[in-house]
Coordinates of C-alpha atoms and ligand atoms in Angstrom, one line a residue:
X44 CA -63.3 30.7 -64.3
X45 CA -62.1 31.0 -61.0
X46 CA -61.2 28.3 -58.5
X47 CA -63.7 27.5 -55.4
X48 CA -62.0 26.7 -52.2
X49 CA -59.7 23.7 -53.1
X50 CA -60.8 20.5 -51.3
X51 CA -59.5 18.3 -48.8
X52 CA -56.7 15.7 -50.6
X53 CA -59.0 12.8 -50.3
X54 CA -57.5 9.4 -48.5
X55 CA -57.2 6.9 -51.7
X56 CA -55.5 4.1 -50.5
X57 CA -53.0 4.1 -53.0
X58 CA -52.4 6.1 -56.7
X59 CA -55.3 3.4 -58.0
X60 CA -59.1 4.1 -57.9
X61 CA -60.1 0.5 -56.6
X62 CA -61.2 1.9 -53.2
X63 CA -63.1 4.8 -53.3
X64 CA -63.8 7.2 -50.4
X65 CA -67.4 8.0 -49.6
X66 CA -65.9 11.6 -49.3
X67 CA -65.6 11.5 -52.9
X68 CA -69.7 11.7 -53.1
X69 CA -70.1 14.0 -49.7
X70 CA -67.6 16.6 -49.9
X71 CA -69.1 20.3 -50.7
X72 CA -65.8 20.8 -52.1
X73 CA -64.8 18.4 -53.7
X74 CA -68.2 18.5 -55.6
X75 CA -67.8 22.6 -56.4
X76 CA -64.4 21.1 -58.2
X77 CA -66.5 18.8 -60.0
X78 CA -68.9 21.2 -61.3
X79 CA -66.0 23.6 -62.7
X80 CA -63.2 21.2 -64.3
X81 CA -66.3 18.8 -65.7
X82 CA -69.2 20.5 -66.1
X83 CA -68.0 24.3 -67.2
X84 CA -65.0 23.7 -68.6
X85 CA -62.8 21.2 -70.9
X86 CA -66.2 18.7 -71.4
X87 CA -69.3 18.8 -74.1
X88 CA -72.5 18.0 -71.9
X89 CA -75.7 17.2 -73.2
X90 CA -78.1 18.9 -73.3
X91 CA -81.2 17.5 -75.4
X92 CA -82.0 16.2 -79.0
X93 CA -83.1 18.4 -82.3
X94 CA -86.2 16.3 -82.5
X95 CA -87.2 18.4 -79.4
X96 CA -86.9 21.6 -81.0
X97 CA -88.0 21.0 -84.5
X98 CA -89.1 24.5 -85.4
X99 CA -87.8 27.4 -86.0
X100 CA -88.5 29.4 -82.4
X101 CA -88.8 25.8 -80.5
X102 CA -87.0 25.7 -77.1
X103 CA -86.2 23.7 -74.5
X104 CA -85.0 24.6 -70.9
X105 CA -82.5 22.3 -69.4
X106 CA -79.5 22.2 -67.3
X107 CA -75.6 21.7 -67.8
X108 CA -74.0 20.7 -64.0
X109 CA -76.2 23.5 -62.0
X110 CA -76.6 26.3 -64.5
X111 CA -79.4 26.8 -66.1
X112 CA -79.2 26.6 -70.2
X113 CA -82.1 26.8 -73.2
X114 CA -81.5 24.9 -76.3
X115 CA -83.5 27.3 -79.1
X116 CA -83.5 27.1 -82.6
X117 CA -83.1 30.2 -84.8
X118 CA -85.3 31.3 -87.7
X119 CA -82.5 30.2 -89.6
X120 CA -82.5 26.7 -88.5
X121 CA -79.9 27.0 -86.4
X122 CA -79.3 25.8 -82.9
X123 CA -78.0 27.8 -80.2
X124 CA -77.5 27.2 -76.2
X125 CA -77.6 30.1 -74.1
X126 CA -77.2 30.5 -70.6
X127 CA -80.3 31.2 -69.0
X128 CA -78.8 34.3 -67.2
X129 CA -80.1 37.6 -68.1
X130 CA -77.3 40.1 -68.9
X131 CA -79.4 43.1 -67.1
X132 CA -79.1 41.9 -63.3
X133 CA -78.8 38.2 -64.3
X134 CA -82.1 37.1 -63.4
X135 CA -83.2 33.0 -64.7
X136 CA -85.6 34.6 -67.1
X137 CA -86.8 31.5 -68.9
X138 CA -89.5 29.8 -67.0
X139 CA -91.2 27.3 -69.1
X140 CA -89.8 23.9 -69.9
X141 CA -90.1 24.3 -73.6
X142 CA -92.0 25.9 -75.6
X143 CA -91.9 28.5 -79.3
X144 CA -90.9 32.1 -79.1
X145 CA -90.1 34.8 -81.7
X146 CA -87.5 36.3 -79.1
X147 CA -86.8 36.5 -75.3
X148 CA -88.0 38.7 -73.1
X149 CA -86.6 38.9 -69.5
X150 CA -89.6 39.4 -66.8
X151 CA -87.9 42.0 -64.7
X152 CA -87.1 44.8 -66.9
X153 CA -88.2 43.5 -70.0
X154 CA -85.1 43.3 -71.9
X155 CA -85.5 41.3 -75.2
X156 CA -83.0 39.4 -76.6
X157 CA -83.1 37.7 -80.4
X158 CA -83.3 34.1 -80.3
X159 CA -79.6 33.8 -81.0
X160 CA -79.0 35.7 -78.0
X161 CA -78.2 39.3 -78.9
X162 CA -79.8 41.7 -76.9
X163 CA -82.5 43.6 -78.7
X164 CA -84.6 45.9 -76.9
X165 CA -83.8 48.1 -73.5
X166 CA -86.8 49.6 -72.4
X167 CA -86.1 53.3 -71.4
X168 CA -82.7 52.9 -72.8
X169 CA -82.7 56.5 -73.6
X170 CA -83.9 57.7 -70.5
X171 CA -87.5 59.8 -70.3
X172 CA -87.7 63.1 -72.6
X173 CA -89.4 66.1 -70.0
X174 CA -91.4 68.8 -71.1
X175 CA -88.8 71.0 -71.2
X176 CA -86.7 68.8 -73.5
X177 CA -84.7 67.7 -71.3
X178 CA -84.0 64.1 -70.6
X179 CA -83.7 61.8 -67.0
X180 CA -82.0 58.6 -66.7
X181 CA -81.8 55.9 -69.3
X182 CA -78.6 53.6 -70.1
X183 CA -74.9 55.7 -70.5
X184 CA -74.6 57.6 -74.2
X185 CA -71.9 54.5 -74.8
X186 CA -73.8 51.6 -73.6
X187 CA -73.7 49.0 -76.8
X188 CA -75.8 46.1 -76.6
X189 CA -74.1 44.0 -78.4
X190 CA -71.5 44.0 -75.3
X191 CA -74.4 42.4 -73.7
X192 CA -75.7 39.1 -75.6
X193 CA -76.6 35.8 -73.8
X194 CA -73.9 33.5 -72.9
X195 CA -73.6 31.7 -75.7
X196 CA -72.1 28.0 -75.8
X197 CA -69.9 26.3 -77.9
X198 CA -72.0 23.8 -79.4
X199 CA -72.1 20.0 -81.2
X200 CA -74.7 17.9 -83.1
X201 CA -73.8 14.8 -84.4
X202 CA -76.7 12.1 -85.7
X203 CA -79.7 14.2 -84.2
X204 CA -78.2 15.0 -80.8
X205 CA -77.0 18.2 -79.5
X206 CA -74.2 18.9 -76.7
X207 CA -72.7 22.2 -75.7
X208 CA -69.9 23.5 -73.4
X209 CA -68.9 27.1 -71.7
X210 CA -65.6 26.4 -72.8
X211 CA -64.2 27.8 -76.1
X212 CA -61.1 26.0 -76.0
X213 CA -62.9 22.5 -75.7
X214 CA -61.7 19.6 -77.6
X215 CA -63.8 19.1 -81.1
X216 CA -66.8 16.8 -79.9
X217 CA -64.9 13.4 -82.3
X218 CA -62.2 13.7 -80.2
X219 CA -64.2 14.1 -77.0
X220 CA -65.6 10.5 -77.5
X221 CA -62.8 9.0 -79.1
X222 CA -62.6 6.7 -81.9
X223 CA -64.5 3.7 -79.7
X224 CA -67.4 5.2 -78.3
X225 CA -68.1 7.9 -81.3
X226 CA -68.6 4.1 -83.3
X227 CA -71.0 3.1 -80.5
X228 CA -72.8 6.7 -80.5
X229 CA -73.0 6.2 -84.1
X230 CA -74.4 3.0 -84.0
X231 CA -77.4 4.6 -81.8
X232 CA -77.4 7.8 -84.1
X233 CA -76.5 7.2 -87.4
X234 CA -78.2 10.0 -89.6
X235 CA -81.7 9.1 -89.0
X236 CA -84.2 11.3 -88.5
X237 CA -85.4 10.7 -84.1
X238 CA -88.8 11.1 -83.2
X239 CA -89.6 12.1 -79.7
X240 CA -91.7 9.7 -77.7
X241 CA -92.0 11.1 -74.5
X242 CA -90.0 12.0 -71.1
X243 CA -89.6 11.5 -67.7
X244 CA -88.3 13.1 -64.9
X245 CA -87.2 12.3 -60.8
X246 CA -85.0 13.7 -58.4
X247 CA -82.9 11.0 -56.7
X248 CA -81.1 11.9 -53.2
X249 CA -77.5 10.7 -54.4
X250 CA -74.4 11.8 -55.6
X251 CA -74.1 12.5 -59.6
X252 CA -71.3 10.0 -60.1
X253 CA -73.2 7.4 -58.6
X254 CA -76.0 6.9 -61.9
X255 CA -72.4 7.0 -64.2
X256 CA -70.9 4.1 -61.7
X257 CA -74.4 2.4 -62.2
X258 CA -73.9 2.5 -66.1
X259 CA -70.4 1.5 -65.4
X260 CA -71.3 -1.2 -63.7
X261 CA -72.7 -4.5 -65.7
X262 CA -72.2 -6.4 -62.3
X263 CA -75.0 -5.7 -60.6
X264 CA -78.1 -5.4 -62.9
X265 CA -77.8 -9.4 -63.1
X266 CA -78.3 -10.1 -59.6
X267 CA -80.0 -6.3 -58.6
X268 CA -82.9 -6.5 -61.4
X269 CA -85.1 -9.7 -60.9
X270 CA -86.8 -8.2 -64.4
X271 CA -83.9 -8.5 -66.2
X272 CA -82.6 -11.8 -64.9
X273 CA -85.8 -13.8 -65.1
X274 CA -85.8 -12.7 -68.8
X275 CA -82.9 -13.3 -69.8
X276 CA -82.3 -9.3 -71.0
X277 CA -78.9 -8.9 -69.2
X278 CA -77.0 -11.9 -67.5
X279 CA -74.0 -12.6 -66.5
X280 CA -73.8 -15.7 -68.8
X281 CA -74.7 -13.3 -71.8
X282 CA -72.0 -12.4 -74.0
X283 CA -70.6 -9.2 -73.9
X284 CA -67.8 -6.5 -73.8
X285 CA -66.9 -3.6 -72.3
X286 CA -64.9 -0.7 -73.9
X287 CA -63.5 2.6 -72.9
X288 CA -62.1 5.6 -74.7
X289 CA -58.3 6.2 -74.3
X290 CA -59.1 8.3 -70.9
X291 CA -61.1 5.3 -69.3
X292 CA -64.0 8.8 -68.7
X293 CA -66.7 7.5 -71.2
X294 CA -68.0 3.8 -72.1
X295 CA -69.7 1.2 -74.1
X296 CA -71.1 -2.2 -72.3
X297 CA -72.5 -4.3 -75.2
X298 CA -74.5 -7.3 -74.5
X299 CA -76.5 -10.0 -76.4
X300 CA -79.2 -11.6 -75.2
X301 CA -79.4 -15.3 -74.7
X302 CA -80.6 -18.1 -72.4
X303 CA -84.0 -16.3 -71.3
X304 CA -85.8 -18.0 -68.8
X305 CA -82.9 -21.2 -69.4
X306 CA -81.8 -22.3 -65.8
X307 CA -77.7 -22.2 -66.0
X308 CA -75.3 -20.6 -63.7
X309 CA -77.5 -17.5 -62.6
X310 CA -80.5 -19.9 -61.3
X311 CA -78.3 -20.1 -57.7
X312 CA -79.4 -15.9 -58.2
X313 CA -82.1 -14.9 -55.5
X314 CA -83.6 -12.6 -58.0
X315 CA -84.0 -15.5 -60.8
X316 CA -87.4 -16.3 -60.9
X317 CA -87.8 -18.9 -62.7
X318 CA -91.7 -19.6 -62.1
X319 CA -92.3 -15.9 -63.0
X320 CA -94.9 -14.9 -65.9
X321 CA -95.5 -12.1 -67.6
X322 CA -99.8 -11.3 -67.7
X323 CA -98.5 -9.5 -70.5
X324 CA -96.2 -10.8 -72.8
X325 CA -96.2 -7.8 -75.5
X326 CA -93.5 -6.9 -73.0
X327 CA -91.1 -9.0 -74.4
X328 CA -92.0 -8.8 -77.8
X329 CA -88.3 -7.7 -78.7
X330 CA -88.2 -7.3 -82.8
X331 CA -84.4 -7.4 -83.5
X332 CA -83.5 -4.5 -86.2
X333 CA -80.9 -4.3 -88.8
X334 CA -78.8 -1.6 -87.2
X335 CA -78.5 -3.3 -84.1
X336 CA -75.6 -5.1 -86.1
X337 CA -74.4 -3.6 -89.2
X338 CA -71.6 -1.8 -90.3
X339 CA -72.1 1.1 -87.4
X340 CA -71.4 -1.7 -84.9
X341 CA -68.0 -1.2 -84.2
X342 CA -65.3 -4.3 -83.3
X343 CA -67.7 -6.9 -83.9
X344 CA -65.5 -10.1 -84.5
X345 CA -66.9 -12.8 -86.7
X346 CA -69.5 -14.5 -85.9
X347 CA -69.9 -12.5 -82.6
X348 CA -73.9 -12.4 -81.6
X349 CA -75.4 -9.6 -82.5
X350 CA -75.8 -6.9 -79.3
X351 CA -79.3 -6.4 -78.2
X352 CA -78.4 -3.7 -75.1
X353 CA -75.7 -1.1 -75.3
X354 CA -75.3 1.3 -72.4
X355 CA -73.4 4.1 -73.4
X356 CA -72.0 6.4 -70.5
X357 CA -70.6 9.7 -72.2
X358 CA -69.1 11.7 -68.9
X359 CA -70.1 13.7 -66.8
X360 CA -73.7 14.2 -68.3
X361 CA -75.4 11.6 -70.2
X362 CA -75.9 7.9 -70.7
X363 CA -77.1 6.5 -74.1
X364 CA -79.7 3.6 -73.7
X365 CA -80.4 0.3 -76.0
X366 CA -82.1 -2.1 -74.2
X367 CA -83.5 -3.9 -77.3
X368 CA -86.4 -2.0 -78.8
X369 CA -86.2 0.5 -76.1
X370 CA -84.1 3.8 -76.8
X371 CA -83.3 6.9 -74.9
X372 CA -81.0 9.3 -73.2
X373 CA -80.3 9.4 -69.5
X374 CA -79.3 13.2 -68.4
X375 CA -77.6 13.8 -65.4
X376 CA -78.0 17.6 -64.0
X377 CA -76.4 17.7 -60.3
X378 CA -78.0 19.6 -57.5
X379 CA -75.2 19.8 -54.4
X380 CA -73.1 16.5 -53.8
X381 CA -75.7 14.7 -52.2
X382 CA -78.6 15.2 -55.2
X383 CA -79.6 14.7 -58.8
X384 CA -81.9 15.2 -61.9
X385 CA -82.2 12.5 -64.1
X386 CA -84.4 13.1 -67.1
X387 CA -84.8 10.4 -69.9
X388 CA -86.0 10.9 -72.7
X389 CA -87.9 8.1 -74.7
X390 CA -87.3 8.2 -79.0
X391 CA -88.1 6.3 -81.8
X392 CA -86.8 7.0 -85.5
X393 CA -88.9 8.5 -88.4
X394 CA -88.8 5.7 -90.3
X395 CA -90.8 3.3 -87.3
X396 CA -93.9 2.0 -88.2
X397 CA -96.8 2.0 -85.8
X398 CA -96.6 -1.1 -84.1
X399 CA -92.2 0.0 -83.8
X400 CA -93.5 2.6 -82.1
X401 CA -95.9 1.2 -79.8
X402 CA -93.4 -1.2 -79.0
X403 CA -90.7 1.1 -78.0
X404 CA -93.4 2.4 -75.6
X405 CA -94.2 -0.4 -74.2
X406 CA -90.3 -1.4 -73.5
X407 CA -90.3 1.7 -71.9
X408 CA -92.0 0.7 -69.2
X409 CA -88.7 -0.9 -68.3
X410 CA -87.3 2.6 -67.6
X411 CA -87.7 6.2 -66.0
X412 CA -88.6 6.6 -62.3
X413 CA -91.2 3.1 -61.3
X414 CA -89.4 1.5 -64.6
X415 CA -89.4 -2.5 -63.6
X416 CA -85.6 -2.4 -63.7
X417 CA -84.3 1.1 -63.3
X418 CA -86.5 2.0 -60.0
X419 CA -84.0 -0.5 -58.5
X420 CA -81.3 1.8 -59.3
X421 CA -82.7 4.9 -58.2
X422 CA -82.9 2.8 -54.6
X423 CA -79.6 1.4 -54.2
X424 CA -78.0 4.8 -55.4
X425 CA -80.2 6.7 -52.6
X426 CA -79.3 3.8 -50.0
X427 CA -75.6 4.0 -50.6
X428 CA -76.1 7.9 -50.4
X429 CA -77.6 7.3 -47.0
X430 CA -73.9 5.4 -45.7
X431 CA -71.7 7.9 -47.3
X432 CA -73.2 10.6 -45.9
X433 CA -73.5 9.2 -42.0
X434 CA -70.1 7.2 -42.2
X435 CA -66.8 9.2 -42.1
X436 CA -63.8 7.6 -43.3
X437 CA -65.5 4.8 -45.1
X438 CA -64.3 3.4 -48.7
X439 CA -66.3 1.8 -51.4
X440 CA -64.9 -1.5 -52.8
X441 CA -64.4 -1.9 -56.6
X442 CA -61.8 -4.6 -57.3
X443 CA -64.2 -6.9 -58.9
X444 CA -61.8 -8.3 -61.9
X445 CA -58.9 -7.0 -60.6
X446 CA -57.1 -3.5 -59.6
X447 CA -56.3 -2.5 -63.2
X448 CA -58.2 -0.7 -65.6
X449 CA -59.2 -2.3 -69.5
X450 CA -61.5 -3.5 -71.9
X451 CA -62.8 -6.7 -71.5
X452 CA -64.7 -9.3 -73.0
X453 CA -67.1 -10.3 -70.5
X454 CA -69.1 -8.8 -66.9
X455 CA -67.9 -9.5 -64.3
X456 CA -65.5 -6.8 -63.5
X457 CA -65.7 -2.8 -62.2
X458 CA -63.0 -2.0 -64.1
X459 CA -65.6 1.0 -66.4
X460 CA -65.9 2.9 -62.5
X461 CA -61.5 2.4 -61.8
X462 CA -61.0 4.1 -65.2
X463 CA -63.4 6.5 -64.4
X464 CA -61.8 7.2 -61.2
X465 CA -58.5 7.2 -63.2
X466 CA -59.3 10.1 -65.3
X467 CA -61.4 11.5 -62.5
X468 CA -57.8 11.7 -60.2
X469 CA -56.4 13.4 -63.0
X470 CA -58.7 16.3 -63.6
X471 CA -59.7 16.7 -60.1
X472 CA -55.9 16.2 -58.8
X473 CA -54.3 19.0 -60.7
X474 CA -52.9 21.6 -59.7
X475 CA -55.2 25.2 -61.3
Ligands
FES671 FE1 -83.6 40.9 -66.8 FE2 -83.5 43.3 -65.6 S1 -82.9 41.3 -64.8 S2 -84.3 42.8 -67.5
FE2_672 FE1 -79.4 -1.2 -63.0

């Protein structure tokens, strides 16, 4: 692929990530860099689950970095990502958000193309016959169509969940996650069937990296989210961890829940409210289940409480929610450096019974765009937006636990957003 104009050197203080400069989330080109060494090329992005495509012809429309992609299953079974690019005069032909086709057919021209992606049908390909047997127009005697299939992506499923990547030559999707957070992911997924509960959708007027810094960041959703301190769901006094693959670009923050509504430490927090009451407490009506533990808990000592939220941030595209009976994936689809689409979408497994399911619904309300906790988020990251964008030359601060980058065994420390900036230096600092 070839190279945008090469940004502006940005001004780190130093060769360590602990200040960030707000260029980093304003800069055109900076962010055109981002899109082509993260997003098209060397990463696997999301891009949805099987359980949203369960039949043959089923297909979803999403998005990896700006380009347009559908997810479609084949009569075979099979599941193929194509670029939503047709291959006549590269019109987005797909429309619909999902839906069940027996092929694709491009509006402008009406080429078809099989649901693998080969091109099928040319109308006029042969040109018109006249009365006088000769023949106008049509495609050259040596056009072949199959020079012109769909874009077709390399692509991964692993426990129910499907990413894809332009790049041939990327990395086998284990080796992508690494040893640490594939344990995690497979914690989440681990074989069983998912069934779809439902999604959401909102634009938020910040820059991509900032939702992955919010994952990144198990400082702020004690003080930030008066929901989730009051109840106890994630405080700084619970007990938890923080883990990183070997490139510090994807991670795991792994609490247990303890001390609800229990004065201690985080009482002296604004947002603790310790009068508070639920009018409905079906909200809280948390059911711990046996994989929350388990043998696809990785690196749990002895004795260790069992985690009831695990935020999983696989970069640049997706995060991987457990907030106790609540599950879902968070997908990031960036639109310029100062905008994003984040889509989540709510699941359950097969083997749920009705009231699982009903309470993974009702958890939900935690989440998406007016979620009690997570509309927070979408506010701070459009505030902070807002200063990067009208103040030149300005830095953001992350040296909470120190200016080094590693695992840890407790909260109170940025040191998930420094590694990402690590790796983040080093794809975005060399040289073509
Ligand atoms: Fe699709 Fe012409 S652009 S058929
Ligand atoms: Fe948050």
């Amino acid at each position: 692929m070839s190279a945008t104009t090469a940004p502006e050197p940005l001004a780190w203080a130093d060769d360590g990530t602990h200040r960030i400069p707000f260029a980093a989330y304003t800069d055109e080109a900076i962010y055109r860099r981002e899109l082509e060494r993260f997003f098209y090329r060397g990463h696997w992005c999301y891009v949805g689950l099987e359980a949203e495509v369960p039949k043959p012809g089923d297909f979803k429309r999403t998005a990896i970095g700006e380009r347009s992609v559908i997810l479609v299953r084949d009569a075979q079974g099979g599941l193929n990502v194509l670029e939503n690019v047709c291959a006549h005069r590269g019109m987005r032909f797909c429309r619909e958000r999902h839906g069940n086709r027996k092929n694709f057919v491009c509006p402008y021209h009406q080429w078809g193309y099989s649901l693998k992606g080969e091109l099928q049908g040319v109308p006029f390909r042969r040109g018109l016959r006249q009365p006088d047997g000769t023949v106008h127009g049509g495609m050259p005697a040596d056009f072949d169509t199959a020079e012109h299939s769909l874009n077709r992506l390399q692509v991964a499923v692993r426990g129910g969940v499907v990413f894809a990547s332009f790049d041939p030559a990327v990395e086998p999707f284990e080796d992508y996650l690494g040893p640490e957070i594939l344990g995690w992911f497979d914690r989440l997924f681990n074989g069983r069937e998912l069934v779809l509960l439902g999604t959401n959708r909102q634009r938020i007027p910040g820059n991509w990296k900032l939702m992955q810094e919010n994952i990144k960041d198990p400082y702020h959703p004690g003080l930030l989210h008066t929901w989730f301190v009051t109840f106890g769901l994630w405080r700084a006094d619970n007990q938890s961890r923080l883990r990183m693959d070997a490139r510090h670009r994807h991670a795991a923050m792994i609490s247990s829940r303890g001390n609800a509504g229990k004065a201690s430490e985080v009482s002296n927090v604004s947002s603790f409210k310790a009068n508070m009451q639920l009018h409905d407490a079906s909200f809280l009506d948390i059911v711990p289940e046996p994989w929350w533990g388990g043998p696809n808990a990785p690196d749990m000592p002895d004795g260790a409480p069992v985690p009831t939220a695990v935020m999983t941030t696989i970069f640049p595209s997706v995060i991987l929610q457990q907030q106790v009976n609540s599950v879902s994936t968070r997908h990031i689809q960036p639109r310029g450096p100062g905008e994003f689409d984040f889509v989540w979408t709510h699941f359950g497994f097969a083997d749920d019974d009705e009231a699982m399911t009903q309470r993974r619904l009702r958890q939900a309300n935690l989440f998406g765009p007016a979620g009690f906790v997570s509309a927070d988020d979408g506010e701070v990251i459009e505030f902070s937006q807002q200063a990067f964008a009208a103040t030149p030359g300005g830095e953001a601060l992350a040296e909470l636990g120190g200016r080094d980058v590693g695992d840890t065994e407790h909260m109170l420390t940025e040191t998930l957003i420094r590694g990402m900036y690590r790796y983040w230096r080093d794809v975005m600092e060399a040289p073509e």
